[in-house]
Short mmCIF file of C-alpha atoms and ligand atoms in Angstrom, two decimals:
data_model
loop_
_atom_site.label_atom_id
_atom_site.label_comp_id
_atom_site.label_asym_id
_atom_site.label_seq_id
_atom_site.Cartn_x
_atom_site.Cartn_y
_atom_site.Cartn_z
CA MET A 292 8.82 -29.81 -77.48
CA ARG A 293 6.59 -27.21 -79.16
CA ILE A 294 3.99 -28.21 -81.70
CA LEU A 295 2.00 -25.94 -83.96
CA VAL A 296 -1.44 -27.24 -84.92
CA VAL A 297 -3.17 -25.60 -87.87
CA GLU A 298 -6.78 -26.77 -88.03
CA ASP A 299 -9.94 -24.76 -88.66
CA GLU A 300 -12.38 -27.16 -87.00
CA ASP A 301 -12.61 -26.24 -83.32
CA LYS A 302 -13.56 -29.72 -82.20
CA VAL A 303 -10.62 -31.38 -83.92
CA ALA A 304 -8.16 -28.64 -82.96
CA ASN A 305 -9.18 -28.79 -79.30
CA ALA A 306 -9.02 -32.57 -79.17
CA ILE A 307 -5.51 -32.56 -80.62
CA ARG A 308 -4.39 -29.78 -78.32
CA GLU A 309 -5.76 -31.44 -75.20
CA GLY A 310 -4.29 -34.80 -76.14
CA LEU A 311 -0.86 -33.41 -76.88
CA GLU A 312 -0.80 -31.16 -73.83
CA SER A 313 -1.74 -34.02 -71.54
CA THR A 314 1.17 -35.95 -73.06
CA GLY A 315 3.50 -33.11 -72.14
CA TYR A 316 3.88 -31.15 -75.37
CA GLU A 317 3.50 -27.43 -75.63
CA VAL A 318 0.85 -26.63 -78.23
CA ARG A 319 -0.01 -23.52 -80.21
CA THR A 320 -3.06 -23.59 -82.44
CA ALA A 321 -3.92 -21.58 -85.52
CA ARG A 322 -7.37 -21.60 -87.10
CA THR A 323 -6.44 -20.38 -90.57
CA GLY A 324 -3.63 -21.11 -92.99
CA GLU A 325 -2.53 -17.47 -92.88
CA GLU A 326 -2.30 -17.49 -89.11
CA GLY A 327 -0.44 -20.81 -89.18
CA TYR A 328 2.06 -19.49 -91.69
CA VAL A 329 2.69 -16.37 -89.58
CA PHE A 330 3.16 -18.38 -86.36
CA ALA A 331 5.51 -20.82 -88.11
CA ARG A 332 7.61 -17.93 -89.42
CA GLN A 333 7.72 -15.97 -86.19
CA GLU A 334 8.12 -18.70 -83.60
CA SER A 335 10.13 -21.84 -83.35
CA PHE A 336 8.39 -25.21 -83.37
CA ASP A 337 9.61 -28.79 -83.37
CA LEU A 338 6.70 -30.03 -85.43
CA LEU A 339 3.82 -28.72 -87.50
CA ILE A 340 0.50 -30.58 -87.66
CA LEU A 341 -1.27 -29.19 -90.67
CA ASP A 342 -4.80 -29.80 -91.89
CA LEU A 343 -4.90 -29.73 -95.68
CA MET A 344 -8.54 -28.61 -95.86
CA LEU A 345 -8.47 -25.04 -94.65
CA PRO A 346 -10.59 -22.16 -95.96
CA ARG A 347 -8.87 -19.70 -98.34
CA CYS A 348 -5.18 -20.47 -97.80
CA SER A 349 -5.08 -24.28 -97.87
CA GLY A 350 -2.71 -26.46 -95.92
CA ALA A 351 -0.91 -27.23 -99.17
CA ASP A 352 -0.35 -23.50 -99.76
CA VAL A 353 0.98 -23.05 -96.23
CA LEU A 354 3.36 -25.97 -96.64
CA LYS A 355 4.57 -24.83 -100.03
CA ARG A 356 5.26 -21.32 -98.77
CA LEU A 357 7.04 -22.59 -95.67
CA ARG A 358 9.30 -24.90 -97.68
CA GLU A 359 10.00 -22.06 -100.13
CA ILE A 360 11.39 -19.91 -97.36
CA GLY A 361 13.53 -22.81 -96.19
CA ALA A 362 11.54 -23.91 -93.12
CA GLN A 363 12.76 -27.39 -92.31
CA LEU A 364 10.55 -28.41 -89.42
CA PRO A 365 8.88 -31.80 -89.82
CA VAL A 366 5.29 -31.57 -91.02
CA LEU A 367 2.48 -34.02 -90.33
CA VAL A 368 -0.42 -33.47 -92.67
CA LEU A 369 -4.06 -34.21 -91.82
CA THR A 370 -6.15 -35.19 -94.80
CA ALA A 371 -9.90 -35.34 -94.64
CA LYS A 372 -10.36 -37.93 -97.32
CA ASP A 373 -8.39 -41.05 -97.82
CA THR A 374 -7.56 -40.20 -101.39
CA VAL A 375 -4.28 -41.00 -103.00
CA GLN A 376 -4.22 -37.55 -104.56
CA ASP A 377 -4.34 -35.80 -101.20
CA ARG A 378 -1.58 -37.94 -99.84
CA VAL A 379 0.65 -37.50 -102.82
CA ALA A 380 -0.01 -33.76 -102.95
CA GLY A 381 0.91 -33.43 -99.27
CA LEU A 382 4.07 -35.48 -99.48
CA ASP A 383 5.13 -33.86 -102.76
CA LEU A 384 4.95 -30.46 -101.15
CA GLY A 385 7.32 -31.51 -98.45
CA ALA A 386 5.18 -33.12 -95.77
CA ASP A 387 6.93 -35.85 -93.79
CA ASP A 388 3.93 -37.98 -92.95
CA TYR A 389 0.15 -37.86 -93.01
CA VAL A 390 -2.82 -39.07 -90.98
CA VAL A 391 -6.22 -39.65 -92.51
CA LYS A 392 -9.25 -38.19 -90.77
CA PRO A 393 -11.01 -39.38 -88.75
CA PHE A 394 -8.13 -40.75 -86.73
CA ALA A 395 -7.78 -42.12 -83.24
CA PHE A 396 -5.56 -39.96 -81.05
CA PRO A 397 -3.06 -42.76 -80.28
CA GLU A 398 -2.41 -43.05 -84.01
CA LEU A 399 -1.68 -39.34 -84.28
CA LEU A 400 0.51 -39.49 -81.20
CA ALA A 401 2.53 -42.37 -82.64
CA ARG A 402 3.22 -40.36 -85.82
CA VAL A 403 4.08 -37.28 -83.78
CA ARG A 404 6.57 -39.22 -81.68
CA ALA A 405 8.16 -40.83 -84.73
CA LEU A 406 8.59 -37.48 -86.47
CA LEU A 407 10.00 -35.79 -83.38
CA ARG A 408 12.52 -38.60 -82.94
CA ARG A 409 13.56 -38.23 -86.56
CA GLY A 410 13.46 -34.46 -86.25
CA SER A 411 15.94 -34.35 -83.43
CA ALA A 412 18.35 -36.38 -85.52
CA ASP A 413 17.83 -34.86 -88.96
CA TYR A 414 16.48 -31.37 -88.63
CA GLY A 415 17.49 -30.27 -85.18
CA SER A 416 21.14 -30.78 -85.83
CA LEU A 417 23.06 -28.24 -87.78
CA LYS A 418 26.03 -30.51 -88.10
CA MET A 419 27.09 -32.34 -91.22
CA ARG A 420 29.74 -34.93 -91.70
CA GLN A 421 31.54 -37.01 -94.31
CA ASP A 422 34.02 -39.56 -93.06
CA ASP A 423 36.15 -37.69 -90.50
CA LEU A 424 35.19 -34.28 -91.90
CA GLU A 425 32.75 -32.44 -89.65
CA MET A 426 31.00 -29.14 -90.12
CA ASP A 427 29.13 -27.26 -87.40
CA LEU A 428 26.98 -24.62 -89.06
CA VAL A 429 26.10 -22.84 -85.83
CA ALA A 430 29.62 -22.55 -84.50
CA ARG A 431 30.87 -22.07 -88.12
CA ARG A 432 33.58 -24.66 -87.52
CA VAL A 433 35.03 -27.28 -89.81
CA ALA A 434 37.31 -30.01 -88.57
CA ARG A 435 38.97 -33.07 -89.99
CA SER A 436 39.93 -35.90 -87.67
CA GLY A 437 39.08 -33.49 -84.86
CA HIS A 438 41.58 -30.87 -86.06
CA PRO A 439 39.95 -27.50 -86.83
CA LEU A 440 40.48 -26.22 -90.36
CA SER A 441 41.03 -22.55 -90.90
CA LEU A 442 38.85 -21.63 -93.86
CA THR A 443 37.95 -18.39 -95.57
CA VAL A 444 34.27 -17.50 -95.88
CA LYS A 445 34.13 -18.75 -99.48
CA GLU A 446 35.97 -21.96 -98.64
CA PHE A 447 33.52 -22.55 -95.81
CA GLU A 448 30.57 -21.99 -98.14
CA VAL A 449 32.01 -24.36 -100.73
CA VAL A 450 32.49 -27.10 -98.12
CA GLU A 451 28.94 -26.50 -96.87
CA PHE A 452 27.55 -26.83 -100.40
CA LEU A 453 29.62 -29.94 -101.11
CA LEU A 454 28.48 -31.51 -97.85
CA ARG A 455 24.84 -30.77 -98.58
CA ASN A 456 25.33 -32.56 -101.88
CA LYS A 457 27.76 -35.17 -100.68
CA GLY A 458 28.06 -38.20 -102.89
CA HIS A 459 26.84 -36.20 -105.88
CA VAL A 460 28.76 -34.27 -108.46
CA VAL A 461 28.65 -30.52 -107.93
CA SER A 462 29.26 -28.63 -111.16
CA ARG A 463 31.00 -25.30 -111.59
CA GLU A 464 27.62 -23.91 -112.67
CA MET A 465 26.12 -24.92 -109.33
CA LEU A 466 28.99 -23.40 -107.38
CA ALA A 467 28.80 -20.20 -109.45
CA GLN A 468 25.09 -19.88 -108.73
CA GLU A 469 24.84 -21.14 -105.18
CA VAL A 470 28.08 -19.95 -103.64
CA TRP A 471 29.26 -17.06 -105.83
CA LYS A 472 25.66 -16.00 -106.53
CA VAL A 473 26.24 -15.25 -110.19
CA ALA A 474 23.70 -16.36 -112.77
CA GLU A 475 26.16 -16.95 -115.60
CA ARG A 476 29.37 -18.86 -115.51
CA ALA A 477 32.27 -16.90 -116.88
CA THR A 478 36.04 -17.27 -116.99
CA PRO A 479 36.75 -15.08 -113.93
CA ILE A 480 34.27 -17.08 -111.86
CA ASP A 481 35.69 -20.38 -113.08
CA ASN A 482 39.13 -19.18 -112.07
CA ALA A 483 37.89 -18.12 -108.66
CA ILE A 484 36.20 -21.49 -108.21
CA ASP A 485 39.32 -23.41 -109.20
CA ILE A 486 41.54 -21.35 -106.93
CA THR A 487 39.18 -21.87 -104.01
CA ILE A 488 38.91 -25.61 -104.67
CA ASN A 489 42.70 -25.93 -104.88
CA ARG A 490 43.20 -24.05 -101.63
CA LEU A 491 40.51 -26.15 -100.00
CA ARG A 492 42.15 -29.33 -101.17
CA ARG A 493 45.43 -28.28 -99.57
CA LYS A 494 43.71 -27.68 -96.23
CA LEU A 495 41.17 -30.47 -96.37
CA ASP A 496 42.96 -33.34 -98.04
CA ASP A 497 46.72 -32.83 -98.39
CA PRO A 498 47.58 -33.70 -94.78
CA TYR A 499 45.39 -36.81 -94.84
CA GLU A 500 45.77 -40.14 -96.51
CA LYS A 501 42.12 -40.45 -97.48
CA LYS A 502 41.17 -37.86 -100.08
CA LEU A 503 37.59 -36.64 -99.76
CA LEU A 504 37.35 -33.98 -102.46
CA ARG A 505 37.68 -35.28 -105.98
CA THR A 506 37.50 -33.69 -109.40
CA VAL A 507 35.23 -35.37 -111.91
CA ARG A 508 36.68 -34.47 -115.26
CA GLY A 509 34.36 -32.34 -117.36
CA MET A 510 31.67 -32.38 -114.68
CA GLY A 511 32.76 -30.81 -111.46
CA PHE A 512 33.61 -31.93 -107.96
CA ILE A 513 32.40 -34.52 -105.53
CA LEU A 514 32.84 -34.92 -101.80
CA GLY A 515 32.93 -38.46 -100.50
CA GLU A 516 32.06 -41.67 -102.25
CA GLY A 517 29.35 -41.59 -104.82
CA GLU A 518 28.49 -41.75 -108.46
CA ARG A 519 31.36 -41.70 -110.95
CA SER A 520 34.06 -42.47 -108.45
CA1 LIG B 609 -10.39 -28.53 -92.02
#
């Protein structure tokens, strides 16, 4: 397990590093927000421990920028003051948990362990599922009841988008923007979407008793149970 620690205070950074290393984690430290951002982009980590109070580029800036580029690693924020604002700001920006300074190392370690456990289940896995429908994003495979489905690239992308939003209605606007990458919905795109959805339905649902992909009249499509069923 590799952990990136971004903390400008040497004493704190060293204490965290030594504690984590003696527990068996591999630790990389960065002393500025900029450096932390670069390390997080260039290398792969299982967890980021991020001080919010950093000179120039604050921890909040680092976190915001990392989430903007789609970094999904769990983030544990260190806040200097026990203020509600700091906590809310950190969690709003996409932090997963926080520890208030000064903290005892066992407290930090407990949070680290909890996040890494969660991380291996939520973030580490690039597999998604709904009922007996499974998608493996790394192998680019989709299967239902264990039977592989042969999908076109667009069909695959539609299933991926539906799975990411499972249980929620996905509109034609969303599909046009997120899958077809067009800003404006237009008749040709709507036709392409409908054709793709119909083909998908034949592969995904027709052979099976339980139908997973439903049309919500006037709104769009939904995969799995959810609102407006
Ligand atoms: Ca600091």
